[in-house]
PDB file of C-alpha atoms in Angstrom:
ATOM      1  CA  MET A 431     -27.893 -14.992 -17.097  1.00  0.00           C
ATOM      2  CA  LYS A 432     -24.956 -13.811 -15.834  1.00  0.00           C
ATOM      3  CA  THR A 433     -22.956 -17.077 -15.327  1.00  0.00           C
ATOM      4  CA  GLY A 434     -19.663 -17.550 -13.232  1.00  0.00           C
ATOM      5  CA  LEU A 435     -18.019 -21.188 -14.679  1.00  0.00           C
ATOM      6  CA  PHE A 436     -14.817 -21.552 -11.652  1.00  0.00           C
ATOM      7  CA  GLY A 437     -12.201 -24.055 -13.382  1.00  0.00           C
ATOM      8  CA  GLY A 438      -9.504 -25.917 -11.414  1.00  0.00           C
ATOM      9  CA  THR A 439      -8.068 -29.425 -10.693  1.00  0.00           C
ATOM     10  CA  PHE A 440      -9.574 -28.470  -7.057  1.00  0.00           C
ATOM     11  CA  ASP A 441      -6.809 -31.257  -5.611  1.00  0.00           C
ATOM     12  CA  PRO A 442      -7.734 -30.325  -3.080  1.00  0.00           C
ATOM     13  CA  ILE A 443     -11.020 -27.739  -3.194  1.00  0.00           C
ATOM     14  CA  HIS A 444      -9.350 -25.188  -0.510  1.00  0.00           C
ATOM     15  CA  ASN A 445     -11.758 -22.760   1.413  1.00  0.00           C
ATOM     16  CA  GLY A 446      -9.928 -19.985  -0.469  1.00  0.00           C
ATOM     17  CA  HIS A 447     -11.818 -21.906  -3.413  1.00  0.00           C
ATOM     18  CA  LEU A 448     -15.229 -21.242  -2.230  1.00  0.00           C
ATOM     19  CA  LYS A 449     -13.823 -17.859  -0.590  1.00  0.00           C
ATOM     20  CA  LEU A 450     -12.953 -16.854  -4.252  1.00  0.00           C
ATOM     21  CA  ALA A 451     -16.381 -17.914  -6.053  1.00  0.00           C
ATOM     22  CA  GLN A 452     -18.856 -15.731  -3.025  1.00  0.00           C
ATOM     23  CA  LEU A 453     -16.654 -12.563  -3.614  1.00  0.00           C
ATOM     24  CA  ALA A 454     -16.999 -12.750  -8.050  1.00  0.00           C
ATOM     25  CA  LYS A 455     -20.548 -13.656  -7.993  1.00  0.00           C
ATOM     26  CA  ASN A 456     -21.461 -10.751  -5.208  1.00  0.00           C
ATOM     27  CA  ARG A 457     -19.207  -7.824  -6.822  1.00  0.00           C
ATOM     28  CA  LEU A 458     -19.915  -9.103 -10.227  1.00  0.00           C
ATOM     29  CA  GLN A 459     -23.487  -9.899  -9.321  1.00  0.00           C
ATOM     30  CA  LEU A 460     -23.561 -13.498 -10.644  1.00  0.00           C
ATOM     31  CA  ASP A 461     -26.214 -15.272 -11.054  1.00  0.00           C
ATOM     32  CA  ARG A 462     -24.371 -18.263  -9.831  1.00  0.00           C
ATOM     33  CA  ILE A 463     -21.076 -19.691 -10.374  1.00  0.00           C
ATOM     34  CA  ILE A 464     -20.372 -23.597 -11.680  1.00  0.00           C
ATOM     35  CA  PHE A 465     -17.713 -25.565 -10.530  1.00  0.00           C
ATOM     36  CA  ILE A 466     -15.852 -27.656 -13.490  1.00  0.00           C
ATOM     37  CA  PRO A 467     -13.027 -29.714 -12.148  1.00  0.00           C
ATOM     38  CA  SER A 468     -10.800 -30.403 -15.077  1.00  0.00           C
ATOM     39  CA  GLY A 469     -10.464 -34.118 -16.362  1.00  0.00           C
ATOM     40  CA  ASP A 470      -7.303 -34.435 -18.305  1.00  0.00           C
ATOM     41  CA  PRO A 471      -5.870 -30.868 -17.870  1.00  0.00           C
ATOM     42  CA  PRO A 472      -3.058 -30.385 -20.719  1.00  0.00           C
ATOM     43  CA  HIS A 473      -0.701 -27.547 -17.983  1.00  0.00           C
ATOM     44  CA  LYS A 474      -0.320 -30.402 -15.951  1.00  0.00           C
ATOM     45  CA  ALA A 475       0.814 -33.194 -18.269  1.00  0.00           C
ATOM     46  CA  GLY A 476       3.404 -35.172 -16.504  1.00  0.00           C
ATOM     47  CA  LYS A 477       2.799 -34.184 -13.457  1.00  0.00           C
ATOM     48  CA  LYS A 478       0.693 -36.975 -10.774  1.00  0.00           C
ATOM     49  CA  VAL A 479      -3.147 -35.203 -10.224  1.00  0.00           C
ATOM     50  CA  THR A 480      -5.690 -37.553  -7.729  1.00  0.00           C
ATOM     51  CA  GLU A 481      -7.949 -39.630  -9.967  1.00  0.00           C
ATOM     52  CA  LYS A 482     -12.012 -37.454 -11.180  1.00  0.00           C
ATOM     53  CA  LYS A 483     -13.184 -39.541  -9.013  1.00  0.00           C
ATOM     54  CA  HIS A 484     -11.984 -38.882  -4.824  1.00  0.00           C
ATOM     55  CA  ARG A 485     -11.799 -34.307  -6.518  1.00  0.00           C
ATOM     56  CA  LEU A 486     -14.720 -34.907  -7.276  1.00  0.00           C
ATOM     57  CA  ALA A 487     -16.419 -36.235  -4.587  1.00  0.00           C
ATOM     58  CA  MET A 488     -13.679 -33.833  -2.193  1.00  0.00           C
ATOM     59  CA  VAL A 489     -15.649 -30.952  -4.702  1.00  0.00           C
ATOM     60  CA  GLU A 490     -19.406 -32.014  -4.276  1.00  0.00           C
ATOM     61  CA  LEU A 491     -18.612 -32.274  -0.210  1.00  0.00           C
ATOM     62  CA  ALA A 492     -17.312 -28.719  -0.282  1.00  0.00           C
ATOM     63  CA  LEU A 493     -20.601 -27.282  -1.987  1.00  0.00           C
ATOM     64  CA  SER A 494     -22.479 -29.046  -0.405  1.00  0.00           C
ATOM     65  CA  GLY A 495     -25.427 -26.956   1.624  1.00  0.00           C
ATOM     66  CA  THR A 496     -23.736 -23.617  -1.025  1.00  0.00           C
ATOM     67  CA  GLU A 497     -25.482 -22.550  -3.957  1.00  0.00           C
ATOM     68  CA  HIS A 498     -22.878 -23.220  -6.195  1.00  0.00           C
ATOM     69  CA  GLU A 499     -23.417 -25.052  -9.033  1.00  0.00           C
ATOM     70  CA  LEU A 500     -20.747 -28.285 -10.094  1.00  0.00           C
ATOM     71  CA  SER A 501     -20.790 -29.520 -13.607  1.00  0.00           C
ATOM     72  CA  VAL A 502     -18.582 -32.981 -14.228  1.00  0.00           C
ATOM     73  CA  TRP A 503     -18.612 -32.304 -17.835  1.00  0.00           C
ATOM     74  CA  GLU A 504     -14.821 -32.018 -18.510  1.00  0.00           C
ATOM     75  CA  LEU A 505     -14.572 -35.331 -15.890  1.00  0.00           C
ATOM     76  CA  ASN A 506     -16.147 -37.113 -17.784  1.00  0.00           C
ATOM     77  CA  ARG A 507     -14.915 -36.214 -21.093  1.00  0.00           C
ATOM     78  CA  ASP A 508     -12.409 -39.068 -22.488  1.00  0.00           C
ATOM     79  CA  LYS A 509      -9.679 -36.648 -23.863  1.00  0.00           C
ATOM     80  CA  LYS A 510      -7.273 -33.683 -23.567  1.00  0.00           C
ATOM     81  CA  SER A 511      -9.751 -30.850 -22.699  1.00  0.00           C
ATOM     82  CA  TYR A 512      -9.325 -27.421 -23.193  1.00  0.00           C
ATOM     83  CA  SER A 513     -10.912 -23.957 -21.779  1.00  0.00           C
ATOM     84  CA  VAL A 514     -12.142 -22.684 -25.214  1.00  0.00           C
ATOM     85  CA  ASP A 515     -14.010 -26.243 -25.142  1.00  0.00           C
ATOM     86  CA  MET A 516     -14.837 -26.003 -22.326  1.00  0.00           C
ATOM     87  CA  VAL A 517     -16.484 -21.943 -22.539  1.00  0.00           C
ATOM     88  CA  LYS A 518     -18.193 -23.475 -25.865  1.00  0.00           C
ATOM     89  CA  HIS A 519     -19.734 -26.272 -23.803  1.00  0.00           C
ATOM     90  CA  PHE A 520     -21.890 -23.841 -21.675  1.00  0.00           C
ATOM     91  CA  LYS A 521     -22.052 -21.482 -24.686  1.00  0.00           C
ATOM     92  CA  GLU A 522     -24.087 -24.086 -26.392  1.00  0.00           C
ATOM     93  CA  GLN A 523     -26.124 -25.420 -23.035  1.00  0.00           C
ATOM     94  CA  TYR A 524     -27.036 -21.748 -22.170  1.00  0.00           C
ATOM     95  CA  PRO A 525     -26.641 -19.875 -24.974  1.00  0.00           C
ATOM     96  CA  GLU A 526     -28.631 -16.717 -23.488  1.00  0.00           C
ATOM     97  CA  ASP A 527     -25.944 -16.274 -20.922  1.00  0.00           C
ATOM     98  CA  GLU A 528     -23.124 -13.465 -20.227  1.00  0.00           C
ATOM     99  CA  LEU A 529     -20.131 -15.888 -19.501  1.00  0.00           C
ATOM    100  CA  TYR A 530     -17.631 -14.518 -17.511  1.00  0.00           C
ATOM    101  CA  PHE A 531     -14.388 -17.053 -17.081  1.00  0.00           C
ATOM    102  CA  ILE A 532     -12.462 -17.144 -13.248  1.00  0.00           C
ATOM    103  CA  ILE A 533      -9.173 -17.022 -14.075  1.00  0.00           C
ATOM    104  CA  GLY A 534      -5.949 -16.627 -11.805  1.00  0.00           C
ATOM    105  CA  ALA A 535      -3.570 -13.259 -12.854  1.00  0.00           C
ATOM    106  CA  ASP A 536      -1.013 -15.637 -13.949  1.00  0.00           C
ATOM    107  CA  SER A 537      -2.855 -18.069 -15.941  1.00  0.00           C
ATOM    108  CA  PHE A 538      -3.962 -14.397 -17.460  1.00  0.00           C
ATOM    109  CA  TYR A 539      -0.838 -13.919 -18.519  1.00  0.00           C
ATOM    110  CA  ASP A 540      -0.271 -16.919 -20.312  1.00  0.00           C
ATOM    111  CA  LEU A 541      -3.516 -16.840 -21.715  1.00  0.00           C
ATOM    112  CA  PRO A 542      -1.540 -16.034 -25.108  1.00  0.00           C
ATOM    113  CA  THR A 543      -0.049 -19.636 -25.495  1.00  0.00           C
ATOM    114  CA  TRP A 544      -3.676 -21.239 -24.792  1.00  0.00           C
ATOM    115  CA  TRP A 545      -4.850 -23.766 -27.512  1.00  0.00           C
ATOM    116  CA  HIS A 546      -7.475 -21.595 -29.439  1.00  0.00           C
ATOM    117  CA  TYR A 547      -6.992 -18.305 -26.950  1.00  0.00           C
ATOM    118  CA  ARG A 548      -8.731 -15.593 -29.843  1.00  0.00           C
ATOM    119  CA  GLU A 549     -11.230 -17.096 -30.396  1.00  0.00           C
ATOM    120  CA  LEU A 550     -11.997 -18.029 -26.110  1.00  0.00           C
ATOM    121  CA  MET A 551     -11.448 -14.485 -25.572  1.00  0.00           C
ATOM    122  CA  SER A 552     -14.300 -13.906 -28.252  1.00  0.00           C
ATOM    123  CA  LEU A 553     -16.746 -16.392 -26.037  1.00  0.00           C
ATOM    124  CA  CYS A 554     -16.783 -14.816 -22.386  1.00  0.00           C
ATOM    125  CA  ALA A 555     -15.632 -12.095 -20.032  1.00  0.00           C
ATOM    126  CA  PHE A 556     -12.474 -12.733 -18.496  1.00  0.00           C
ATOM    127  CA  VAL A 557     -12.904 -12.006 -13.515  1.00  0.00           C
ATOM    128  CA  VAL A 558      -8.747 -12.130 -13.921  1.00  0.00           C
ATOM    129  CA  VAL A 559      -8.250 -13.087  -9.794  1.00  0.00           C
ATOM    130  CA  ALA A 560      -5.251  -9.849  -9.137  1.00  0.00           C
ATOM    131  CA  ARG A 561      -2.328 -10.720  -6.749  1.00  0.00           C
ATOM    132  CA  PRO A 562      -1.171  -7.925  -4.725  1.00  0.00           C
ATOM    133  CA  ASP A 563       1.624  -7.186  -6.797  1.00  0.00           C
ATOM    134  CA  THR A 564      -0.633  -7.571 -10.424  1.00  0.00           C
ATOM    135  CA  ASP A 565       0.207  -5.323 -12.873  1.00  0.00           C
ATOM    136  CA  GLU A 566      -3.068  -4.614 -14.642  1.00  0.00           C
ATOM    137  CA  GLU A 567      -1.783  -2.699 -17.310  1.00  0.00           C
ATOM    138  CA  GLU A 568       1.616  -4.763 -17.679  1.00  0.00           C
ATOM    139  CA  LEU A 569      -1.741  -7.567 -18.513  1.00  0.00           C
ATOM    140  CA  LEU A 570      -2.807  -5.589 -20.745  1.00  0.00           C
ATOM    141  CA  SER A 571      -0.685  -4.805 -22.711  1.00  0.00           C
ATOM    142  CA  ARG A 572       0.175  -7.739 -24.163  1.00  0.00           C
ATOM    143  CA  TYR A 573      -3.614  -7.696 -26.158  1.00  0.00           C
ATOM    144  CA  GLU A 574      -2.844  -5.698 -28.888  1.00  0.00           C
ATOM    145  CA  GLY A 575      -5.148  -3.659 -30.868  1.00  0.00           C
ATOM    146  CA  THR A 576      -8.488  -6.161 -32.089  1.00  0.00           C
ATOM    147  CA  GLU A 577      -6.487  -8.775 -30.008  1.00  0.00           C
ATOM    148  CA  LYS A 578      -7.498  -6.899 -26.403  1.00  0.00           C
ATOM    149  CA  PRO A 579      -9.762  -9.215 -24.389  1.00  0.00           C
ATOM    150  CA  PRO A 580     -13.287  -7.060 -25.009  1.00  0.00           C
ATOM    151  CA  ARG A 581     -14.351  -7.268 -21.291  1.00  0.00           C
ATOM    152  CA  VAL A 582     -12.054  -7.985 -18.505  1.00  0.00           C
ATOM    153  CA  TYR A 583     -12.941  -7.542 -14.523  1.00  0.00           C
ATOM    154  CA  PHE A 584     -10.073  -7.559 -11.820  1.00  0.00           C
ATOM    155  CA  LEU A 585     -10.781  -8.585  -8.229  1.00  0.00           C
ATOM    156  CA  LYS A 586      -8.733  -6.871  -6.535  1.00  0.00           C
ATOM    157  CA  ASP A 587      -7.964  -6.935  -2.853  1.00  0.00           C
ATOM    158  CA  ILE A 588      -8.447 -10.861  -2.224  1.00  0.00           C
ATOM    159  CA  LEU A 589      -6.195 -12.261   0.691  1.00  0.00           C
ATOM    160  CA  MET A 590      -5.775 -15.609  -0.028  1.00  0.00           C
ATOM    161  CA  ASP A 591      -2.646 -16.695   0.868  1.00  0.00           C
ATOM    162  CA  ILE A 592      -3.419 -20.649   0.215  1.00  0.00           C
ATOM    163  CA  SER A 593      -2.774 -23.516  -2.887  1.00  0.00           C
ATOM    164  CA  SER A 594      -3.838 -26.572  -3.021  1.00  0.00           C
ATOM    165  CA  THR A 595      -0.074 -27.258  -3.493  1.00  0.00           C
ATOM    166  CA  GLN A 596       0.452 -25.802  -0.699  1.00  0.00           C
ATOM    167  CA  ILE A 597      -1.875 -27.244   1.150  1.00  0.00           C
ATOM    168  CA  ARG A 598      -0.688 -30.318  -0.652  1.00  0.00           C
ATOM    169  CA  ARG A 599       3.171 -30.359   1.117  1.00  0.00           C
ATOM    170  CA  MET A 600       1.875 -29.790   4.791  1.00  0.00           C
ATOM    171  CA  VAL A 601      -0.096 -32.065   4.394  1.00  0.00           C
ATOM    172  CA  ALA A 602       2.677 -34.384   3.517  1.00  0.00           C
ATOM    173  CA  GLU A 603       4.565 -32.825   5.932  1.00  0.00           C
ATOM    174  CA  GLY A 604       2.202 -33.877   8.700  1.00  0.00           C
ATOM    175  CA  LYS A 605       1.369 -30.139  10.020  1.00  0.00           C
ATOM    176  CA  ASP A 606      -2.652 -29.005  10.475  1.00  0.00           C
ATOM    177  CA  VAL A 607      -4.791 -27.416   7.426  1.00  0.00           C
ATOM    178  CA  SER A 608      -7.910 -27.339   8.964  1.00  0.00           C
ATOM    179  CA  HIS A 609      -7.930 -23.883   9.361  1.00  0.00           C
ATOM    180  CA  LEU A 610      -7.824 -24.407   5.317  1.00  0.00           C
ATOM    181  CA  VAL A 611     -10.546 -26.545   3.531  1.00  0.00           C
ATOM    182  CA  LEU A 612     -13.545 -27.870   5.292  1.00  0.00           C
ATOM    183  CA  PRO A 613     -13.962 -30.283   7.764  1.00  0.00           C
ATOM    184  CA  ALA A 614     -15.786 -32.888   5.824  1.00  0.00           C
ATOM    185  CA  VAL A 615     -13.003 -32.237   3.142  1.00  0.00           C
ATOM    186  CA  LEU A 616     -10.521 -32.535   5.819  1.00  0.00           C
ATOM    187  CA  SER A 617     -11.660 -35.498   6.561  1.00  0.00           C
ATOM    188  CA  TYR A 618     -12.318 -37.521   3.459  1.00  0.00           C
ATOM    189  CA  ILE A 619      -8.040 -36.108   2.459  1.00  0.00           C
ATOM    190  CA  GLN A 620      -7.696 -38.433   6.184  1.00  0.00           C
ATOM    191  CA  ASN A 621      -9.543 -41.638   5.417  1.00  0.00           C
ATOM    192  CA  HIS A 622      -8.032 -41.765   1.794  1.00  0.00           C
ATOM    193  CA  ASP A 623      -4.632 -41.264   3.005  1.00  0.00           C
ATOM    194  CA  PHE A 624      -4.256 -38.764   0.471  1.00  0.00           C
ATOM    195  CA  TYR A 625      -1.043 -36.690  -0.095  1.00  0.00           C
ATOM    196  CA  ARG A 626       1.749 -38.507   2.090  1.00  0.00           C
TER     197      ARG A 626
END
């Protein structure tokens, strides 16, 4: 089986996340996508992140009625979770699967700064979500010789001008975000008075 791993803070999960997951699944003919909300993301240290249980609840609402799967593995860990740990976990859980790690171009650019990134590159293929201005050659030039990721697939032509940061800011400013998140997620945000 071909399994896509889609990790993220999902604070909140939005329509762009869902569109991206479906596009990755279709274009790379993946058998499934597993959404993996982050527990204690190292790159968010010092930043305010909504409580785990609420981010999980929003992801559950967003995935309801879809064929995508959800893993609470990272949420249940009581220590910092690095991507290499997450991929190793799924490698152990699904030893026969080909793993595809879905990642943004900016994160892929920063990959050489990640914890045990060489090991991470050996464990999975990368599905890089490219912006319209992404220079693939420049991205790959950061990896020389044997360090070059063996399998990198670029998802192009995805116009998604949505980010969780933008949604939080819009909610704080009292702006309408109903076109950016599913109705159930919006109700959850409003009922808990998040991001104000």
